[in-house]
Coordinates of C-alpha atoms and ligand atoms in Angstrom, one line a residue:
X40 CA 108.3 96.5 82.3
X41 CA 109.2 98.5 84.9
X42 CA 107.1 98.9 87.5
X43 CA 108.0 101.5 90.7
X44 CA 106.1 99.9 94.3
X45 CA 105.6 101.9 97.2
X46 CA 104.3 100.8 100.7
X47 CA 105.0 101.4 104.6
X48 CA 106.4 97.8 105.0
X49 CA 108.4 95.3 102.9
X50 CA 109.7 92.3 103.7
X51 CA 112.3 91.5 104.8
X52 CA 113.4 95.3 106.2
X53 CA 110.1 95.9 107.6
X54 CA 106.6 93.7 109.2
X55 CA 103.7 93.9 111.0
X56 CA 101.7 91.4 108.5
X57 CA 100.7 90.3 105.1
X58 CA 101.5 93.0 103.7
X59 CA 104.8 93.1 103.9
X60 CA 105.0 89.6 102.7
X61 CA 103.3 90.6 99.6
X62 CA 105.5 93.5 98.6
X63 CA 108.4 91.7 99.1
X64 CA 107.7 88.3 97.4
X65 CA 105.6 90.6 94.3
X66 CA 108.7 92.6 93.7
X67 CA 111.0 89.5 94.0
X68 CA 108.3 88.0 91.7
X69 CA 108.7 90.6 89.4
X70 CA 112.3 90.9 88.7
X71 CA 112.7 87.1 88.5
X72 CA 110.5 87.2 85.3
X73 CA 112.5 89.5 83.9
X74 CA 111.4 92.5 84.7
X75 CA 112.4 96.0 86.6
X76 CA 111.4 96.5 89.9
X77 CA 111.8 99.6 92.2
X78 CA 110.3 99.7 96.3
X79 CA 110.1 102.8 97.8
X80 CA 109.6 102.6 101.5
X81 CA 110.6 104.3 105.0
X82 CA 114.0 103.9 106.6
X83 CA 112.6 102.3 110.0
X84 CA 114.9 102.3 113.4
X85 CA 117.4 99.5 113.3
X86 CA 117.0 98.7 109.0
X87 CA 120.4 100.5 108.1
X88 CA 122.7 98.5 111.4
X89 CA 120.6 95.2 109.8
X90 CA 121.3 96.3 105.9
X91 CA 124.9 97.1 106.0
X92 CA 124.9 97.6 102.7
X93 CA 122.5 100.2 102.3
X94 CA 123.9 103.0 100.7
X95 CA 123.4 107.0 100.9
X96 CA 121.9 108.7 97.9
X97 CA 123.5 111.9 97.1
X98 CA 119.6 113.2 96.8
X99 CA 117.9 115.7 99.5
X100 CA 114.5 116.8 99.2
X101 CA 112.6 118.8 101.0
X102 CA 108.9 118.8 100.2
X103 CA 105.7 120.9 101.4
X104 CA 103.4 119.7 104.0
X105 CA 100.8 122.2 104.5
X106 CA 102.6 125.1 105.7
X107 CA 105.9 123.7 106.0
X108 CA 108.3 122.4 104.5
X109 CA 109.9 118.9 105.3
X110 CA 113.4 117.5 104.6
X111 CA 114.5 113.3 103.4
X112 CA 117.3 112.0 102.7
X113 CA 117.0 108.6 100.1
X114 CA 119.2 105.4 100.4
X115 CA 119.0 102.3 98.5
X116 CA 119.8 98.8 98.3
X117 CA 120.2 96.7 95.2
X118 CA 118.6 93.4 96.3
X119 CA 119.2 91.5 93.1
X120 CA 119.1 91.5 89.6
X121 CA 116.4 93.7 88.7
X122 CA 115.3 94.8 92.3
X123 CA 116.3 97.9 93.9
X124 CA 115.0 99.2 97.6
X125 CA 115.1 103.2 97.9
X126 CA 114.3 103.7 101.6
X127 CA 112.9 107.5 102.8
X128 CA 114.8 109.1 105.8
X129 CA 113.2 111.3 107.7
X130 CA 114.1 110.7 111.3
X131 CA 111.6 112.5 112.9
X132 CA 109.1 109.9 111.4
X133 CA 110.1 107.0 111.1
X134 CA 113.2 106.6 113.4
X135 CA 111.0 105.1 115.7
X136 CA 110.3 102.2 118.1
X137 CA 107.5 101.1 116.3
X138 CA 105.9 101.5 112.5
X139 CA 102.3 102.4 113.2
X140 CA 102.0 102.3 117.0
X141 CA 103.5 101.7 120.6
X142 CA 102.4 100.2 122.8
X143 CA 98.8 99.9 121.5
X144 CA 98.7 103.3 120.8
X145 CA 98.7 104.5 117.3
X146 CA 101.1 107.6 116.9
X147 CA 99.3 110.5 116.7
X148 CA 100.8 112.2 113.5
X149 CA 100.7 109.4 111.3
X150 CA 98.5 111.3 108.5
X151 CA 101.5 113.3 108.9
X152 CA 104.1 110.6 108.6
X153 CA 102.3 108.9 105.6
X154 CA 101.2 111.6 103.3
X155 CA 104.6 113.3 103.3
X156 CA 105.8 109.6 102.6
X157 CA 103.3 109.7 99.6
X158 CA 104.9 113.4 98.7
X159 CA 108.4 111.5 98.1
X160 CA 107.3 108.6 96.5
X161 CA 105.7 110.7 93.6
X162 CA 108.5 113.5 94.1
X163 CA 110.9 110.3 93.1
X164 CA 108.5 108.8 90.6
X165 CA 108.5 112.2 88.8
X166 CA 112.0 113.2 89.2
X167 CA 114.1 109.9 89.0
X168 CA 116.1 109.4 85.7
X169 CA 114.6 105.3 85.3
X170 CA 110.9 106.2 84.4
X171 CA 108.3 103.8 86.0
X172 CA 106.1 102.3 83.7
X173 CA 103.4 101.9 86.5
X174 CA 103.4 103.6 90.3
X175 CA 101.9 100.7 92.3
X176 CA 100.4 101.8 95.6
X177 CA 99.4 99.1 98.9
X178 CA 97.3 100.3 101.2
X179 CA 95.9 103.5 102.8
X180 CA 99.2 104.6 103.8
X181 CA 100.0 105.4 100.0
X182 CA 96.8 105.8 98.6
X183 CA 97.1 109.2 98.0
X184 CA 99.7 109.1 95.7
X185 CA 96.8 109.2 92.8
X186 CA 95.9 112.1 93.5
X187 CA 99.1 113.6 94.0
X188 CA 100.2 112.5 90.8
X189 CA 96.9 113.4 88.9
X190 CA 97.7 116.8 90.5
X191 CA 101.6 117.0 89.3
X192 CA 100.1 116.2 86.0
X193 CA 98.1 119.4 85.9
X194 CA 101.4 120.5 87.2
X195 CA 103.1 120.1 84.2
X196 CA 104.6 116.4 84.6
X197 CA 103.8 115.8 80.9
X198 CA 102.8 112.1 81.1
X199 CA 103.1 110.3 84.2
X200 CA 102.4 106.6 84.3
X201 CA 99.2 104.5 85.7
X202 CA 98.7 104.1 89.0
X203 CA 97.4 101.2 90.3
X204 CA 96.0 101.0 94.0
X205 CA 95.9 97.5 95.6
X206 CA 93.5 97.3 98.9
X207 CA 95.1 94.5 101.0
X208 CA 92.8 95.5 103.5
X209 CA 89.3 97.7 103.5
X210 CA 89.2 97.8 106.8
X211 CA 92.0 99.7 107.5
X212 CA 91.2 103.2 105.5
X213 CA 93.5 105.8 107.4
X214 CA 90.9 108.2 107.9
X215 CA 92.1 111.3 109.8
X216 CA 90.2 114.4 110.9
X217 CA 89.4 117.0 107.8
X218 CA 91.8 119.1 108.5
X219 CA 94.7 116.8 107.7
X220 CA 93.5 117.3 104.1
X221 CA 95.8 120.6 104.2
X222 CA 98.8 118.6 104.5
X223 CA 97.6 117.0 101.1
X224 CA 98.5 120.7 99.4
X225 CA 95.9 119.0 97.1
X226 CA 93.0 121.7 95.3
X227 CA 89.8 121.8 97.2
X228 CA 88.5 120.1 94.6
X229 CA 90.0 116.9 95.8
X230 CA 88.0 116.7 99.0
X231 CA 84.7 116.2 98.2
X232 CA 82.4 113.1 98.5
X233 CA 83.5 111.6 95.3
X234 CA 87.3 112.1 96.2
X235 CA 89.1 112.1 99.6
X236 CA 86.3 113.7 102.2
X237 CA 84.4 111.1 103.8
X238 CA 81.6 112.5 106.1
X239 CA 83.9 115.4 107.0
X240 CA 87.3 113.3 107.7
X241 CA 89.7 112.1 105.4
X242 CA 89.8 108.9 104.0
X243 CA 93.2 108.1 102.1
X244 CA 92.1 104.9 101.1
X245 CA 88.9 106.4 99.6
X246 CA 91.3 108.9 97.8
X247 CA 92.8 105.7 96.3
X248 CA 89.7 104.4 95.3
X249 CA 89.1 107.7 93.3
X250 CA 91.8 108.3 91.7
X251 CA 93.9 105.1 90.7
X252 CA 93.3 104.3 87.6
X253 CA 93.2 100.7 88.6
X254 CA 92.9 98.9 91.6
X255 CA 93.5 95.7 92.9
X256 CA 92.5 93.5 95.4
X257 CA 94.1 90.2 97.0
X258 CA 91.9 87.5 96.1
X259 CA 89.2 87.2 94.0
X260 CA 86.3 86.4 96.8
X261 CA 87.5 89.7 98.6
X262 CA 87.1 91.7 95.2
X263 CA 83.7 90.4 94.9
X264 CA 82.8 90.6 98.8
X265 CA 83.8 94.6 98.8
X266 CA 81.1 95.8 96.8
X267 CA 78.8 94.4 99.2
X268 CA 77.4 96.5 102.0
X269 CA 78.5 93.5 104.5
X270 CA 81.7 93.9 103.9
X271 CA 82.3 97.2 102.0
X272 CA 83.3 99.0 105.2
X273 CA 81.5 102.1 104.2
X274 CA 83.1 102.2 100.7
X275 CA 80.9 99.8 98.7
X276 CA 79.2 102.2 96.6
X277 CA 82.5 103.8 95.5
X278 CA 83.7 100.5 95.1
X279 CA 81.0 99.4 92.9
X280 CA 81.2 102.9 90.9
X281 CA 84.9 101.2 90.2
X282 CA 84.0 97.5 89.6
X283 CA 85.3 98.2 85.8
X284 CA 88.9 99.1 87.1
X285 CA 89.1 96.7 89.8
X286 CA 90.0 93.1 89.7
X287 CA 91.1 90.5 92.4
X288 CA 94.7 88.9 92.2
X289 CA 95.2 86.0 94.7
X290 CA 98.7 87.0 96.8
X291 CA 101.0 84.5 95.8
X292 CA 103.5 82.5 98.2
X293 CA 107.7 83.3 98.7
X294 CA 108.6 79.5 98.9
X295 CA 112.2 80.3 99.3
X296 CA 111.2 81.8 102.6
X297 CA 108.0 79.3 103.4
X298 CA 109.3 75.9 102.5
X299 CA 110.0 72.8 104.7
X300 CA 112.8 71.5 103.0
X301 CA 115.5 74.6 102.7
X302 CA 114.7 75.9 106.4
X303 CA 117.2 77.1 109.3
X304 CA 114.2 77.0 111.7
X305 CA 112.8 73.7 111.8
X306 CA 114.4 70.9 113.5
X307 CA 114.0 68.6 110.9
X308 CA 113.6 68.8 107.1
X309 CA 110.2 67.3 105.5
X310 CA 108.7 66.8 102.1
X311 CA 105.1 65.7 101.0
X312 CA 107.5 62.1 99.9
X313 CA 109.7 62.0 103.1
X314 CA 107.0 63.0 106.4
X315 CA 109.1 61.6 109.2
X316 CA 110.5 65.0 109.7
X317 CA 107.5 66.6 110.8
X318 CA 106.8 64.5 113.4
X319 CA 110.2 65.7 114.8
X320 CA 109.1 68.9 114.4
X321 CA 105.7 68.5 116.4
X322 CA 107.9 67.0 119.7
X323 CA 109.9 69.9 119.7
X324 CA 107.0 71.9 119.6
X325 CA 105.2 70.3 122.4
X326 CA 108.6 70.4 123.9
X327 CA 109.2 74.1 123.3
X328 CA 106.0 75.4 124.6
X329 CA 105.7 72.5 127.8
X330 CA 103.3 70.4 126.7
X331 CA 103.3 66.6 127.6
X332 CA 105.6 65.5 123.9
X333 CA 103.4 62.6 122.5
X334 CA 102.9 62.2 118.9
X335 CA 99.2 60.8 119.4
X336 CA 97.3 64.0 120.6
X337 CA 96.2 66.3 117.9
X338 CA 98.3 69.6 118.2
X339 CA 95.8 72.9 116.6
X340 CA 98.0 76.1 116.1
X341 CA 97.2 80.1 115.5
X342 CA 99.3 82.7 114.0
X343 CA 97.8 85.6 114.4
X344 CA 97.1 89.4 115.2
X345 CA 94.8 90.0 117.7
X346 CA 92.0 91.5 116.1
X347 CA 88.3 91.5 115.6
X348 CA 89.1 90.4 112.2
X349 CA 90.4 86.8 112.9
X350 CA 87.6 85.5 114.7
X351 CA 89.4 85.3 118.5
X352 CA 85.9 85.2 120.1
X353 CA 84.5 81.8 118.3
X354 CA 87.9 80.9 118.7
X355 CA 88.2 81.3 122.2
X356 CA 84.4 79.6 122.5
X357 CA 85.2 77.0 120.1
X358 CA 88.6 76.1 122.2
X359 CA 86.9 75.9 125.5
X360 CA 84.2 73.3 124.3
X361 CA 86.3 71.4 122.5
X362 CA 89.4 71.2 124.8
X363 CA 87.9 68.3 127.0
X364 CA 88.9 66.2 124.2
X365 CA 92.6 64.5 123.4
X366 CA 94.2 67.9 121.9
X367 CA 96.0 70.5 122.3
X368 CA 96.3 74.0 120.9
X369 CA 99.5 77.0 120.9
X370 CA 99.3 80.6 120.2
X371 CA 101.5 83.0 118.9
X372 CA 99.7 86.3 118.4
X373 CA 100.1 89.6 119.3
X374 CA 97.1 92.6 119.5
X375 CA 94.1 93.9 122.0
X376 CA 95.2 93.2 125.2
X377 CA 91.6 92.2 125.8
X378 CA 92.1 89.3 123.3
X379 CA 95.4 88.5 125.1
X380 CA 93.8 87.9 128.6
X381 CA 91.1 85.9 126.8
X382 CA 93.8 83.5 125.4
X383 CA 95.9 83.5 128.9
X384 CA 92.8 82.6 130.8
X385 CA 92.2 79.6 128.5
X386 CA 95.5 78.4 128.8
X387 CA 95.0 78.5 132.6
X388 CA 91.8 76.3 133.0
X389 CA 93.5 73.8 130.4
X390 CA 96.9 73.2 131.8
X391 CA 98.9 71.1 129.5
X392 CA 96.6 71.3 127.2
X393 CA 97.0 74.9 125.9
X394 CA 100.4 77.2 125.7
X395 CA 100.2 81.0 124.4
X396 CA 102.6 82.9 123.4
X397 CA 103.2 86.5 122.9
X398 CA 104.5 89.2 120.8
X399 CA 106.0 88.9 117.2
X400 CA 108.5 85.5 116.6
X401 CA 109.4 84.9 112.6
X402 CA 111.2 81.9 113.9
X403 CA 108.4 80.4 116.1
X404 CA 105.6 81.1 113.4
X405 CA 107.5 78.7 111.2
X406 CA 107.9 75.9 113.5
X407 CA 104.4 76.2 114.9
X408 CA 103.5 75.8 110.5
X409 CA 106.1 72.7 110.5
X410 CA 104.8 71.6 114.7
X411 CA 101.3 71.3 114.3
X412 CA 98.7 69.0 112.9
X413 CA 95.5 71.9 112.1
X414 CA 96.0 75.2 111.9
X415 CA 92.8 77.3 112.8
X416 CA 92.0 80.5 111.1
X417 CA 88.2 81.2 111.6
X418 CA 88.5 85.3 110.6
X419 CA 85.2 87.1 110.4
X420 CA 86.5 88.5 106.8
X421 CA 89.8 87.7 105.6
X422 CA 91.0 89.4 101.9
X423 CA 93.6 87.0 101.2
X424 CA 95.6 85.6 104.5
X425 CA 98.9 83.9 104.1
X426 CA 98.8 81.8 107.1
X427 CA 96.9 79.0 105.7
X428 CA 98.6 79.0 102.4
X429 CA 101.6 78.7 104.5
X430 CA 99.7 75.8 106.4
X431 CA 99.1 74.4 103.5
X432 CA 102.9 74.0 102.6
X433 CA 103.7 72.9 105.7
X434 CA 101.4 69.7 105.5
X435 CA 99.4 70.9 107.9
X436 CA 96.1 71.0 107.8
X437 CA 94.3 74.5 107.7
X438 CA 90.7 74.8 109.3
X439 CA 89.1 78.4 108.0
X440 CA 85.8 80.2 107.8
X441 CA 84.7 80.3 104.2
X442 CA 85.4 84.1 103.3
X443 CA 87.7 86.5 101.3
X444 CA 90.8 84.6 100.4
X445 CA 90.6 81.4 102.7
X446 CA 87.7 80.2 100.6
X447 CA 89.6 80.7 97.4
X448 CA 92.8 78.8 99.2
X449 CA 91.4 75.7 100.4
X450 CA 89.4 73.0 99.1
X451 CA 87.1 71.8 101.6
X452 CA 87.8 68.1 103.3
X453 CA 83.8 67.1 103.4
X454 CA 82.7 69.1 99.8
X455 CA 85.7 67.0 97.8
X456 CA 87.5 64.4 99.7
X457 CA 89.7 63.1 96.8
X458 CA 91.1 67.0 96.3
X459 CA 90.3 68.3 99.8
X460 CA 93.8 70.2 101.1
X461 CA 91.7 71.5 104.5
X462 CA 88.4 72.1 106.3
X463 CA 85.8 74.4 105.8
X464 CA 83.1 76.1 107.7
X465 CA 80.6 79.1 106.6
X466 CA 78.9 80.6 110.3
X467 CA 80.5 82.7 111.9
X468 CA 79.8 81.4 115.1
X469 CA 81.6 79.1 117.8
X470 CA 79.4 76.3 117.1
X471 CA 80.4 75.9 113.6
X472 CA 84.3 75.9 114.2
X473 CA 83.9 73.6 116.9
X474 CA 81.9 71.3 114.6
X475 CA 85.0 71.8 112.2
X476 CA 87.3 71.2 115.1
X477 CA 85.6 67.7 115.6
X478 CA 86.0 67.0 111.8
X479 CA 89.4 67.8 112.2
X480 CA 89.7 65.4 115.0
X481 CA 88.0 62.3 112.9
X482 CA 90.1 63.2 110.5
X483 CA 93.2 62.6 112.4
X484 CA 92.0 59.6 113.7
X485 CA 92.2 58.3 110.1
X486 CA 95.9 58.1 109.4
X487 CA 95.1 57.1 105.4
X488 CA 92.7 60.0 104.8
X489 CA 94.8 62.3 107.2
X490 CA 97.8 61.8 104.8
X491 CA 96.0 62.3 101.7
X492 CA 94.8 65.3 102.4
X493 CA 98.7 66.4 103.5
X494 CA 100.0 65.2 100.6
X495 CA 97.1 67.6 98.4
X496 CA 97.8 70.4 100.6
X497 CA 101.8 70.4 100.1
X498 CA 101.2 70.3 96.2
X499 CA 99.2 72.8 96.0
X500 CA 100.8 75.5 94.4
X501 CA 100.3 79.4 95.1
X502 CA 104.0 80.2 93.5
X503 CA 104.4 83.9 92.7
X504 CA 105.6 82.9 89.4
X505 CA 101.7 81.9 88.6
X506 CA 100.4 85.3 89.9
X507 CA 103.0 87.7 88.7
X508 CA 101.6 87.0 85.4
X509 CA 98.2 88.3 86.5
X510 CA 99.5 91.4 88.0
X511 CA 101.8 92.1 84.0
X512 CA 98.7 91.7 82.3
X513 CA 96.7 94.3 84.3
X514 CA 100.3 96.5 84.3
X515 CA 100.2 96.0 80.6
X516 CA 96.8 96.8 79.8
X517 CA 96.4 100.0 81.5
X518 CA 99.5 100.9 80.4
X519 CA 98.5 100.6 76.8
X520 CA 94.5 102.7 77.2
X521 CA 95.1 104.9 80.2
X522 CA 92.0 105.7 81.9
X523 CA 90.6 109.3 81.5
X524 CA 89.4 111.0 84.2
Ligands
LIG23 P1 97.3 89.8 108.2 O1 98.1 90.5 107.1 O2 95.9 90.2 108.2 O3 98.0 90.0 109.6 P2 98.1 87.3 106.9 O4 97.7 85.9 107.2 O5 97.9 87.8 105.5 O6 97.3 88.3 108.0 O7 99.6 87.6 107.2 C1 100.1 87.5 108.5 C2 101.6 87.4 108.4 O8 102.1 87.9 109.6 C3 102.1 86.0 108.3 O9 103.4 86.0 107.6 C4 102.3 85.6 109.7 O10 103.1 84.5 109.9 C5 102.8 86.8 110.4 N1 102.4 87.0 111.8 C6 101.3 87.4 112.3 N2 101.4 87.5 113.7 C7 102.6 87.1 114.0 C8 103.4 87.0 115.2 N3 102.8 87.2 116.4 N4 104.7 86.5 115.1 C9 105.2 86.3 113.9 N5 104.6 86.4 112.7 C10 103.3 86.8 112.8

């Protein structure tokens, strides 16, 4: 098949989270089974001096955006066999210190920025001579491609292919005052409460939700949990309108780039049948971020934006109940700068017991994966997460709240001991984590259990080449009875 992506970030030219990941491994994923995959996504600051061998396009367009008119230029980047990158250029946009935001701040023309990125990605999917079999969208940033190709239809673009919307994230709709919709050069007709208008503003993901003719979600729990008012973000009944187009697709894993055995990063190499390496990897840790270097004490790491979303507050009252104990407990995260003092002041009433770091690291996420004994993730909702799938790779042991993606992930230490890979807990409250924390600590004072449950967690397999299959058959299907709208 061929299949066309589109989203703001891709890995490894562009991140800010899971998203990224996802894009990149799927398309990788893709073309590895044999198939054709295309990315479309913006030419960031810095991604052409990175990507020497990105190449100019001889292709200008210039495309409406409300009143005006808007000029890109396209490059691309054949990434292997089967996988090609076209990026967008449009300085302006997205030559830029940061993708979304600086400095906390979200930039203040990004309906802007992201629709006209919508407007070339169906301006290519249209107009390019290899014809896409399915346009698949991520995200609010390119939900309204949908619509814009629904519209082109009417257009005269004779028969465009499926479009296929996956949500890696309701909470994040890209809603933007009403007025943006002009941008759109959409018919009124669009913006209405079945379509893009949401109480007056627009909401691209809602658009996306409208008009894909299928849409995806990245684990089956989240699928199920979005239709619910909970955690439907205000989109639930639209969502359960589309229950019959919608299914969920646990994100798979890249394990050429998470893996313990193939990895410039870590110290030492380690397999679930050779674990002497991790150890090494856990001094250097404790080394790297000051902590007294002894093997003994139980080292609990977090990878993580800073967000409402991944549960910092039981976290931080989870941590300061616990901590009296023999642990100890790094950070790398980045976010609210609220949620940043919270995890400085902990790390200042338990000195030696508790190092933060902050700001984005590739390198130090994977050795805090390799360093550490537990990894925490306690998020409030989480629609797939990575982290702990990484975690459970690295052989060590992930401790989640039982929601969205991390309860499809991990198989819970005191439900099944003989398959458990990690630990479990359901309230969302401090209590709970801390009572899961304590788990975590009798289960590290049992070296025999403790290395059972490694050795289930580094078999575990969440290999894209399990999911692509998933994401072919829905391609396939839709491709074969087209939805009618
Ligand atoms: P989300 O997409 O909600 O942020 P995921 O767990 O799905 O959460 O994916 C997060 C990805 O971003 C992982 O690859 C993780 O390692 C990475 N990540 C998050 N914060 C940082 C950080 N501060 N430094 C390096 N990597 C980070």
């Amino acid at each position: 098949m061929k299949i066309l992506l589109a989203s703001s970030e891709v890995f490894p030219f562009s991140k800010t989270g899971g998203l990224a990941d996802m894009v990149g491994a799927l398309a990788r994923a893709l073309a590895n089974a044999g198939h054709e995959a295309r990315v479309i996504t913006p030419l960031y600051r810095g991604i052409r001096e990175k990507f020497p061998a990105l190449r100019k396009v001889d292709w200008y367009f210039n495309l409406p955006l409300g009143r005006q008119y808007v000029p890109a230029e396209l490059w691309e980047l054949d990434v292997a066999r089967g996988l090609k990158i076209y990026f967008i250029d449009q300085p302006g946009y997205f030559d830029r210190a940061g993708i979304y935001q600086e400095n906390n701040f979200s930039y203040a023309d990004n309906a802007e920025r992201y629709i006209f990125f919508s407007k070339c990605v169906v301006h290519l999917a249209r107009y390019l001579a290899w014809r896409a079999d399915v346009i698949h969208v991520h995200d609010w940033q390119v939900a309204l491609v949908p619509a814009l190709v629904m519209q082109q239809k009417s257009e005269g673009w004779g028969n465009p292919p499926p479009t296929c919307l996956t949500i890696h994230n309701l909470a994040y709709q890209g809603v933007f005052s009403g007025s943006a919709f002009e941008l759109t050069n959409l018919p009124k007709y669009f913006f209405n409460t079945e379509g893009a208008e949401f109480f007056g503003f627009l909401n691209c993901l809602k658009a996306g939700i409208a008009f894909a003719d299928f849409i995806t979600t990245v684990s089956p729990r989240y699928a199920r949990e979005i239709t619910t008012e909970e955690f439907g973000c205000g989109l639930d009944g639209m969502l359960r309108r589309r229950q019959k187009d919608m299914t969920g697709i646990l994100n798979g894993v890249d394990y050429s780039e998470w893996n313990t055995t193939k990895n410039a990063y870590l110290s030492k190499p380690y397999s679930a049948g050779r674990m002497a390496g991790k150890k090494i990897n856990k001094l250097e840790l404790q080394r790297q971020f000051a902590l007294p270097v002894d093997e003994t004490i139980p080292l609990f790491g977090t990878i993580s934006r800073l967000a409402d979303q991944k549960g910092v507050d039981i976290q931080l009252g989870a941590l300061a109940e616990m901590l009296n104990t023999k642990m100890q407990f790094v950070l790398l995260g980045s976010g609210s700068p609220e949620y940043e003092r919270g995890y400085r002041d902990l790390a200042r009433h338990f000195p030696g017991k508790v190092a933060v770091r902050f700001g984005y690291d590739e390198t130090l996420a994977h050795q805090i994966e390799a360093g550490c004994d537990f990894f925490l993730m306690p998020s409030r909702f989480e629609p797939c997460g990575l982290n702990q799938m990484y975690s459970l790779r690295y052989g060590t042991i992930p401790i989640v709240r039982a929601t969205g993606g991390l309860d499809d992930s991990v198989v819970d230490w005191t439900q099944n001991p003989r398959l458990a890979t990690g630990i479990k807990f359901t309230e969302y409250t401090s209590r709970a984590l801390a009572k899961a924390i304590r788990k975590a600590l009798v289960l590290h004072s049992q070296p025999k259990l403790l290395n059972a449950c490694r050795k289930n967690a580094m078999k575990a397999d969440f290999s894209w080449e399990k999911t692509v299959h998933e994401y072919l058959a829905v391609y396939m299907k839709y491709k074969s009875e087209r939805t009618k709208y």
